[in-house]
Coordinates of C-alpha atoms in Angstrom, one line a residue:
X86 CA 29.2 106.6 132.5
X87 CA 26.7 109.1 134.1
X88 CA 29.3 110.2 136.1
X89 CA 31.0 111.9 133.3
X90 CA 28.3 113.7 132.8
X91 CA 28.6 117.8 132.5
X92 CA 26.3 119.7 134.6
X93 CA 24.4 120.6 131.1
X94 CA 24.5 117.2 130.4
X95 CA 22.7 116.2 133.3
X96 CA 20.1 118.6 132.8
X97 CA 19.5 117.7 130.1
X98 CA 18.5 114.1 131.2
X99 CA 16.4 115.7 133.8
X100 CA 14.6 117.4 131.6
X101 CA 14.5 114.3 129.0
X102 CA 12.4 112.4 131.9
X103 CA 10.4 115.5 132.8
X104 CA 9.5 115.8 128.7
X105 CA 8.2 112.0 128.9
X106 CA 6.0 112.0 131.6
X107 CA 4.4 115.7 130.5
X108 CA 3.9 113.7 127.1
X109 CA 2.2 110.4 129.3
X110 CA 4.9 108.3 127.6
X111 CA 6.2 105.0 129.8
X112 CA 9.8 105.4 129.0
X113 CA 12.5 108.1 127.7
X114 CA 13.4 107.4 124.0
X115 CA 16.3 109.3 121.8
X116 CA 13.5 111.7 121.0
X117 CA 13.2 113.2 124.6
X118 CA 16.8 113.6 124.3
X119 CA 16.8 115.8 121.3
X120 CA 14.0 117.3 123.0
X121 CA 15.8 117.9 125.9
X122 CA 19.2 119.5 124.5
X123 CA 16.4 122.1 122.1
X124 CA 14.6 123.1 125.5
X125 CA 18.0 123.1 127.7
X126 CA 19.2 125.5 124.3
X127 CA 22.6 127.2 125.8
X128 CA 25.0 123.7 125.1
X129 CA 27.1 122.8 122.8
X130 CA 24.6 120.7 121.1
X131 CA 22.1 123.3 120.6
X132 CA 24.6 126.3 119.5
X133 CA 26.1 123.3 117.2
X134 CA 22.6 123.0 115.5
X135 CA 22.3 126.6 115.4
X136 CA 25.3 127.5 113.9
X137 CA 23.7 124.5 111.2
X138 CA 21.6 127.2 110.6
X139 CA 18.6 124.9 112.0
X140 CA 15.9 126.5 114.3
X141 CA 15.6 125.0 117.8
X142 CA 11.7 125.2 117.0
X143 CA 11.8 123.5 114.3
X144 CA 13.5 120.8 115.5
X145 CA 10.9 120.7 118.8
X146 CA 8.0 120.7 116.4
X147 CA 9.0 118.4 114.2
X148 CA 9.6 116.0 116.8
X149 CA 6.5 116.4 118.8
X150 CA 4.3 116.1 116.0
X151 CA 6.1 112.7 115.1
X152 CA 6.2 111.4 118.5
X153 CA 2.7 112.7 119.7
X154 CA 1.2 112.1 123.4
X155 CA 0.9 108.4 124.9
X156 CA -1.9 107.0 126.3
X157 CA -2.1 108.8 130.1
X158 CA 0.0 106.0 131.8
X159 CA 1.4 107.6 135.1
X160 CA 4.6 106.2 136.9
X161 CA 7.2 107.3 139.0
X162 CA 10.0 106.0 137.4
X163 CA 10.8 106.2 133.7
X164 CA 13.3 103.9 132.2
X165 CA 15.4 104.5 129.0
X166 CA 14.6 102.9 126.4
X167 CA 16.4 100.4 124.5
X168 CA 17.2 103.2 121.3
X169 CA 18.2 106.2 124.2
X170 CA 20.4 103.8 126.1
X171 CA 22.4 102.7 122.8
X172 CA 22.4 106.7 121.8
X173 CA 24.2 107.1 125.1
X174 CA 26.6 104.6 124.8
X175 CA 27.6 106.1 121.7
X176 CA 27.9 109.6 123.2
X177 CA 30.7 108.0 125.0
X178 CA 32.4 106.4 122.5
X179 CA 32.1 110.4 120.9
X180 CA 33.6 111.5 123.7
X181 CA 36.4 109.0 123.0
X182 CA 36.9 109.7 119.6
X183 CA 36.9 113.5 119.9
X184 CA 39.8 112.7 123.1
X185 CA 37.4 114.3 125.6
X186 CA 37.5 113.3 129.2
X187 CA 33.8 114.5 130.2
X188 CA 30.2 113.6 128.0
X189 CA 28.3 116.8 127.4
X190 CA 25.1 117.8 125.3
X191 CA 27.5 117.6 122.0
X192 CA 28.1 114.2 122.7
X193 CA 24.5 113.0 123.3
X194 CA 23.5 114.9 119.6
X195 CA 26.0 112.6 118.2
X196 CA 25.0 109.5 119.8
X197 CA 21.6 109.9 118.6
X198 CA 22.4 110.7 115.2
X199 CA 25.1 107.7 115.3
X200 CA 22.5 105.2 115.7
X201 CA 20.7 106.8 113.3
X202 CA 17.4 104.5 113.2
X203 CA 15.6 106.5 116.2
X204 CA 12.9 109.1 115.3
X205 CA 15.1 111.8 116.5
X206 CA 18.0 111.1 114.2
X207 CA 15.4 110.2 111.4
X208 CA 14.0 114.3 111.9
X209 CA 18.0 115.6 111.8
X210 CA 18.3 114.0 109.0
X211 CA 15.1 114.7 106.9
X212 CA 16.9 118.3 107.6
X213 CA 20.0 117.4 105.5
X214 CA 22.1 117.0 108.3
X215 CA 24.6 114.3 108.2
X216 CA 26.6 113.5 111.0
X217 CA 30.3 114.1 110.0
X218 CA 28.9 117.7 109.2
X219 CA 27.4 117.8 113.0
X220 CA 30.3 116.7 114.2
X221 CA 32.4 119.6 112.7
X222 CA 29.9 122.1 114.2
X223 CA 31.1 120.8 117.2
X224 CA 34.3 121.2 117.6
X225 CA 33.5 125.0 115.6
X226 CA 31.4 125.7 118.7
X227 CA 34.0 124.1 121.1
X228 CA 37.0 125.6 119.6
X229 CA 35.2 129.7 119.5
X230 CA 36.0 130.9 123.3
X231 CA 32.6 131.0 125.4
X232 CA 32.0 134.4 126.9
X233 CA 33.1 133.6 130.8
X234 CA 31.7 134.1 133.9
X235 CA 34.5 136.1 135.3
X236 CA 32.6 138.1 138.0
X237 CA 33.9 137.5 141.8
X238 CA 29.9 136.5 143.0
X239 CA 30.2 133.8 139.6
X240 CA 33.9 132.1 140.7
X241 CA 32.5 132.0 144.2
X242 CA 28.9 130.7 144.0
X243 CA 27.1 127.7 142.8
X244 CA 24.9 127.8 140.1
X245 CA 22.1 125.9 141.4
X246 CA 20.1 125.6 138.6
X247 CA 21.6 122.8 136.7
X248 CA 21.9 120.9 139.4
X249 CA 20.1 117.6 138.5
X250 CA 19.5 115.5 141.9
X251 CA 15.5 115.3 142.4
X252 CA 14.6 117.1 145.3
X253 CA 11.9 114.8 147.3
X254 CA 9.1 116.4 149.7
X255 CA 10.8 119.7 150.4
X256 CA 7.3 121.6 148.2
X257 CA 6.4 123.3 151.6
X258 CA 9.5 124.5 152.6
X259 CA 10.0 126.0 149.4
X260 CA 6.6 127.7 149.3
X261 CA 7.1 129.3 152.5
X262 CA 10.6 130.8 151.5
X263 CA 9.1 132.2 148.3
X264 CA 6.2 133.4 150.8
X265 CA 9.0 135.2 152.6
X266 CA 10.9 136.3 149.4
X267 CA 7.6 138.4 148.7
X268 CA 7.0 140.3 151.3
X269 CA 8.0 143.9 151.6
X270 CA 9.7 143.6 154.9
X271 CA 11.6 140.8 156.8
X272 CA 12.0 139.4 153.0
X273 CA 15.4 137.5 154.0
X274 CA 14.5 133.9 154.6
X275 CA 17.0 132.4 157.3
X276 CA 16.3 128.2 157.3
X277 CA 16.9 127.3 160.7
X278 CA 17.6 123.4 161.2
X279 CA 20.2 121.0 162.7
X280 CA 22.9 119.6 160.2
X281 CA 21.8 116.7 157.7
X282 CA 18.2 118.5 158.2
X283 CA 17.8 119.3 154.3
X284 CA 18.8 122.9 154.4
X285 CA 21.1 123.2 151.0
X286 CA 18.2 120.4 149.5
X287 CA 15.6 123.1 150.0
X288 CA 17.5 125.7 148.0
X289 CA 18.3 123.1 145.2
X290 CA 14.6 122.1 145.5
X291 CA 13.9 126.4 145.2
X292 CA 16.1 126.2 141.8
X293 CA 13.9 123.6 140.3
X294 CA 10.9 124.6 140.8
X295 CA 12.2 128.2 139.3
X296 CA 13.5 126.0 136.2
X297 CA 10.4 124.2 136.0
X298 CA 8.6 127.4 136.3
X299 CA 6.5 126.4 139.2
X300 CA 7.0 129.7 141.1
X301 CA 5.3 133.0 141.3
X302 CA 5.6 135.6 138.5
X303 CA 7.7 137.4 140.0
X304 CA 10.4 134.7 140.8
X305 CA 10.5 133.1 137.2
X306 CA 13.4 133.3 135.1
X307 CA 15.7 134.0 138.4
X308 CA 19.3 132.3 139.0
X309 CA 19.7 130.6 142.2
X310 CA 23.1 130.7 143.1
X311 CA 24.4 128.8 146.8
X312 CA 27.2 130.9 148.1
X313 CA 28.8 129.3 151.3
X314 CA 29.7 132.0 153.4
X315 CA 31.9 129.5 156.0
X316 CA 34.0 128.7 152.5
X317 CA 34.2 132.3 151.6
X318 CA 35.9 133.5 155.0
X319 CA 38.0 130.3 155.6
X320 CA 39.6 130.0 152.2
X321 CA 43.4 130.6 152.5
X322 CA 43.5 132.2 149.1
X323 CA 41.5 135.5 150.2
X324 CA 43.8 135.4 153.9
X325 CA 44.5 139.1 153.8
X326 CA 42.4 140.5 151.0
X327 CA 38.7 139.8 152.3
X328 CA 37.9 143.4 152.2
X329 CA 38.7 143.3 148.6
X330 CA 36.7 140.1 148.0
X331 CA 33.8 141.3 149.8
X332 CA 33.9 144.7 147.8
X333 CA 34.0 142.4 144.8
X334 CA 31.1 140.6 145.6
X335 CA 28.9 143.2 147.0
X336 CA 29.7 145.3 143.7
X337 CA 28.9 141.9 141.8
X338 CA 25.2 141.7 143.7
X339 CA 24.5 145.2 143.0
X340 CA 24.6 145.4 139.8
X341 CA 23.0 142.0 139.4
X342 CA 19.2 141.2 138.8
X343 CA 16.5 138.4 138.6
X344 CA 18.8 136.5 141.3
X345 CA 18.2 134.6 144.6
X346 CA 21.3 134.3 146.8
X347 CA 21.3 131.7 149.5
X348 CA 23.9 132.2 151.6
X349 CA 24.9 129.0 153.6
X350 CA 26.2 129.1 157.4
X351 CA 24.9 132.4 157.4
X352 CA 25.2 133.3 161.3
X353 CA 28.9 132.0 161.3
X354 CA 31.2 134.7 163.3
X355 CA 33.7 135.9 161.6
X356 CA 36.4 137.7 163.2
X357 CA 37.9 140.8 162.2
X358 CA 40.5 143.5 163.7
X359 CA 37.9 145.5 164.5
X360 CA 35.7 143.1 166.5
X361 CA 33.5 140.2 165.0
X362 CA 29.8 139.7 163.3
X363 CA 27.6 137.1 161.9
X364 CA 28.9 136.8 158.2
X365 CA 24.9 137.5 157.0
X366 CA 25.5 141.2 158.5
X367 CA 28.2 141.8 155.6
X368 CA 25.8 141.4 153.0
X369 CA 23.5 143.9 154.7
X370 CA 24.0 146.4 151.8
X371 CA 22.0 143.9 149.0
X372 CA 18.8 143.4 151.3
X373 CA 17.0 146.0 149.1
X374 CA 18.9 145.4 145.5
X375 CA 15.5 145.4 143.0
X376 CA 15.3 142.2 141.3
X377 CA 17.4 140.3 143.7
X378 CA 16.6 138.2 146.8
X379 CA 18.0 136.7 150.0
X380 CA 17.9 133.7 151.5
X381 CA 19.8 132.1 153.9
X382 CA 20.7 129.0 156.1
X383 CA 22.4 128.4 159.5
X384 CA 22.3 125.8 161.8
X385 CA 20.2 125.7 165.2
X386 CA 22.9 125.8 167.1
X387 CA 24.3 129.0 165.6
X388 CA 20.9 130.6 166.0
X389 CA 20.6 130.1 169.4
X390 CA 23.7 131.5 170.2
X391 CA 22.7 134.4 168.2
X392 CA 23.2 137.9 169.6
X393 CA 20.6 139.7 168.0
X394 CA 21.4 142.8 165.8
X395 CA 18.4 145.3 165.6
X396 CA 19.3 146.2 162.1
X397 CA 19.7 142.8 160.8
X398 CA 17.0 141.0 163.0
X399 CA 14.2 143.0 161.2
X400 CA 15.0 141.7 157.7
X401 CA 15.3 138.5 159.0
X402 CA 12.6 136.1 159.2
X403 CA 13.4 132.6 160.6
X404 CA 12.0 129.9 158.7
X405 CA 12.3 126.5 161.0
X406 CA 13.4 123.3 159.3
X407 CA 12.7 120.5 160.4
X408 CA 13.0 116.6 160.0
X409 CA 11.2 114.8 157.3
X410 CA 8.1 112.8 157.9
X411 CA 9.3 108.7 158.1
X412 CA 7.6 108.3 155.1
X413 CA 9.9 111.2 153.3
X414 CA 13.0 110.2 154.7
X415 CA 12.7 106.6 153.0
X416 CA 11.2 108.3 150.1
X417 CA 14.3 110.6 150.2
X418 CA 16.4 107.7 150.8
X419 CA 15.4 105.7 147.8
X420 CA 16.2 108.6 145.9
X421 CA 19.8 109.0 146.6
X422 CA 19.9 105.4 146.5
X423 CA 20.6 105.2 143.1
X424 CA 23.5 107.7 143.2
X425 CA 25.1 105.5 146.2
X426 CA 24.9 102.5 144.0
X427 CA 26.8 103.8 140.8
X428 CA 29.4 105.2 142.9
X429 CA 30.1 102.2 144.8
X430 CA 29.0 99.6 143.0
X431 CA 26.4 97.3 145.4
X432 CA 23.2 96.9 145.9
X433 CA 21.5 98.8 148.2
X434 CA 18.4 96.5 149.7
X435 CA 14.7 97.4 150.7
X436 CA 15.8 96.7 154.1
X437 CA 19.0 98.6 154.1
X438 CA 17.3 101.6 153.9
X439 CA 14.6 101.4 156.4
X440 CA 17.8 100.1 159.1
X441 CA 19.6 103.4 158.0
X442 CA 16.9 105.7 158.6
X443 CA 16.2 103.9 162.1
X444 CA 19.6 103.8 163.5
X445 CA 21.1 107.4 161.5
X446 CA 20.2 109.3 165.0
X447 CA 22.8 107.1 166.6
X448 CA 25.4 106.9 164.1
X449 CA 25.8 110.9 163.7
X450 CA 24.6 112.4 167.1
X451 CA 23.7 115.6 166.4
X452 CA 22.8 114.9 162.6
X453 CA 19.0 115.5 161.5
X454 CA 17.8 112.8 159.3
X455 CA 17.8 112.5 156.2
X456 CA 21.2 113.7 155.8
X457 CA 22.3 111.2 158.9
X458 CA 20.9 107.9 157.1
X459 CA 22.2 109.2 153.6
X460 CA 25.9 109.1 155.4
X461 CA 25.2 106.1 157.4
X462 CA 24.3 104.4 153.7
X463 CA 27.4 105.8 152.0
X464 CA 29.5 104.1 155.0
X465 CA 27.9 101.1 154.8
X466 CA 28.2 100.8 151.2
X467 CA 32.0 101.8 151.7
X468 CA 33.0 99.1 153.9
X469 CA 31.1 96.6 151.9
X470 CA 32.9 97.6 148.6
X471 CA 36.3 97.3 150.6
X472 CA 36.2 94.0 151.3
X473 CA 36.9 91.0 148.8
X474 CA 34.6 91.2 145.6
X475 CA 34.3 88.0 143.5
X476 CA 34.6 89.0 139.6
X477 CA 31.5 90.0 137.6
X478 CA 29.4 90.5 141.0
X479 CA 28.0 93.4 143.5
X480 CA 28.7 93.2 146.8
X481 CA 25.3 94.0 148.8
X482 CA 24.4 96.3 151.2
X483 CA 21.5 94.9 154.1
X484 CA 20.4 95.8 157.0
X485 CA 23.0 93.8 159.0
X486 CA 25.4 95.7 157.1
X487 CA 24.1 98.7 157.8
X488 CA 23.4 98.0 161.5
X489 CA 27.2 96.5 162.2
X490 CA 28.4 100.8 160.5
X491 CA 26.1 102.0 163.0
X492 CA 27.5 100.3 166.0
X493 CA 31.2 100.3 165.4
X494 CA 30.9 104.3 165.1
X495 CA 28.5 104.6 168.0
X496 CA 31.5 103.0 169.8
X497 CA 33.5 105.7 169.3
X498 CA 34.3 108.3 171.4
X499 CA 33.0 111.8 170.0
X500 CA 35.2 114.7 170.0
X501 CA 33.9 118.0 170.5
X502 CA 33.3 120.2 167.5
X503 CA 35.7 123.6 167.6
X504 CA 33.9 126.7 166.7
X505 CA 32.8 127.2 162.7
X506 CA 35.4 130.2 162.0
X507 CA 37.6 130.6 165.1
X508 CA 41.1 131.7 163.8
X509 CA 43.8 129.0 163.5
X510 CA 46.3 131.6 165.1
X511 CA 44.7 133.7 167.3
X512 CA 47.8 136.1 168.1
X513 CA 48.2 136.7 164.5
X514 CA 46.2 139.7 163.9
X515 CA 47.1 139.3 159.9
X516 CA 45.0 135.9 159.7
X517 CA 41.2 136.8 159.8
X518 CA 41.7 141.0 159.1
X519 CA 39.0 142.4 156.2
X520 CA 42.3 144.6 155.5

């Protein structure tokens, strides 16, 4: 189901958990999910209960002062409770009945008032809201056009904050880029690690923290958007217009504020008629945009080979990234464990991944851990799922498993890696030109 989850939707989970715990509660009720959709307050859920007429602090109020603070039990893991799992279940079958393909924030308000017997539903309610009249400020919201993101830098980048995967044991890194994002000169933070390392994870882990408002002053309230530069250059679609594009974007940066860029596979050459550069260099002209900062990632490879650019190599300060304590990786790895399981449908064990964090270095040589294990896993649980599956039961993935993936691909011959942008036609002028 979870997997049908919008990006919003997500969040809003995320921030249903984060609600809990700040409220020393041991599990995540309807309440935190009505909680959640108020505090998330740009879906379709919250504009619905606007356009009601009902005040988003009302609704928070109402339901804090009902629900009060529990009594200061700490864990890491917060369940759903037995109400917010049946309100979810009937978000889907809203989703059904409204013939939508995807479960967003409007679906969840639904499913909680559907149950109707929950405290959140109880304070919608005492509001004079009914949920046939809910339900037709909705589809009201979902039928008036949104305004639209149509800005090249919007198409082309990811917004990383609604991103939703729990970034584990990346808090240092992430204080040393915002260290870097301060300063007054060599403010462009370059992450310098070997693939799998935890580069992108760092950036998502950047996003939360500015969502969560764990940053300095100056840094909160900021969009983090991921822009992959490798993407950007080898797309087919801009073959012969990247001049155009770039214009686009650079215009787009410009007149943008309270915005973080983080430009993946940023030292990637690109090749144009009139010679080549690192891809970083053609975003020189945003370095000093007020409001908006620069951060950036490239692999150690790329940086070694890096011919240095006296212009570019004093904005740049390299911020090393390397592999995650033991501890962190399996911390890290029972993380995305979770995620592994609902897409394949096994069961991960203890020992699985422990065996995929010891044997990743050989199964992806040249891969940094955690990324390494995390694909070793994902392989493992693959080939496990592929085989024959008695009804009604979950194959298992164990250390055997794991350790058999490891082997067969170590017993494969590796092919050398071609260069990150080298053109597919090298005669053909046309193919990489900025004209």
């Amino acid at each position: 189901m979870f997997e049908r989850f919008t990006d919003r939707a997500r969040r809003v989970t995320v921030i249903a958990r984060d609600t809990a715990r700040e409220l020393d509660h041991s599990e995540i009720g309807p309440e935190h999910l009505l909680l959640a959709i108020v505090i998330e307050g740009q879906g379709v859920g919250a504009r619905a209960l606007e356009g009601l007429g009902i005040s988003l602090v009302t609704v928070s109020s109402a339901v804090q002062r009902l629900i009060g603070t529990g009594p200061d039990t700490k864990t890491d893991q917060l369940p759903f409770a037995a109400a917010a799992k049946k309100a979810l279940e009937s978000a889907f079958r809203e989703s059904q009945d409204l013939s939508h393909t995807y479960i967003g924030t409007e679906h969840i308000l639904l499913g909680i008032m559907r149950e109707g017997q929950n405290v959140a539903a109880q304070v919608l309610l005492s509001m004079g809201l009914q949920i046939d009249q809910v339900r037709q400020a909705v589809l009201k919201v979902l039928a008036t056009p949104p305004p639209t993101a149509t800005t090249t830098l919007m198409k082309l980048a990811r917004n990383l904050n609604f991103e939703t995967t729990e970034i584990i044991g990346r808090r240092p890194d992430i204080d040393r880029v915002l260290q870097v994002l301060s300063r007054r000169a060599r403010n462009v933070a370059l992450l310098v690690g070997d693939p799998g390392v935890g580069k992108t994870s760092i950036a998502a882990g950047l996003a939360q923290a500015v969502v969560r408002q764990e940053v300095p002053s100056r840094f909160l309230g900021r969009t983090v958007l991921r822009l992959d530069v490798t993407a950007l250059f080898t797309d087919p679609r801009h073959h012969g217009r990247f001049t155009e594009v770039m214009a686009e974007l650079i215009q787009d940066i410009l007149r943008s504020s309270d915005l973080i860029l983080f430009l993946d596979n940023a030292l990637s050459v690109v090749r144009t008629r009139e010679g080549q550069a690192e891809a970083l260099a053609f975003f020189r002209p945003v370095f000093d945009v007020p409001g908006v900062s620069i951060a950036a990632a490239t692999g150690s490879a790329d940086h070694r080979r890096w011919e240095r650019d006296s212009g570019l190599d004093r904005r740049i300060q390299p911020v090393p990234v390397a592999e995650p304590a033991p501890d962190e990786v399996l911390e890290i790895l029972r993380s995305a464990r979770q995620r592994l399981v609902d897409h394949h449908e096994v069961v991960i064990t203890d020992e699985a991944l422990t065996a995929a964090a010891r044997l990743a270095h050989g199964y992806l040589p040249g891969h940094a851990l955690p990324g390494a294990a995390i694909d070793l896993l994902d392989e493992a649980s693959a080939q496990v799922r592929s085989g024959p599956v008695p009804s009604g039961t979950r194959p298992s993935v164990t250390k055997e498993g794991v350790a058999r993936t490891a082997g067969a691909s170590a017993a494969l011959p590796v092919a050398p890696r071609p260069p990150v942008l080298s053109p597919p036609v090298p005669h053909d002028p046309t193919v990489w030109s900025m004209s």
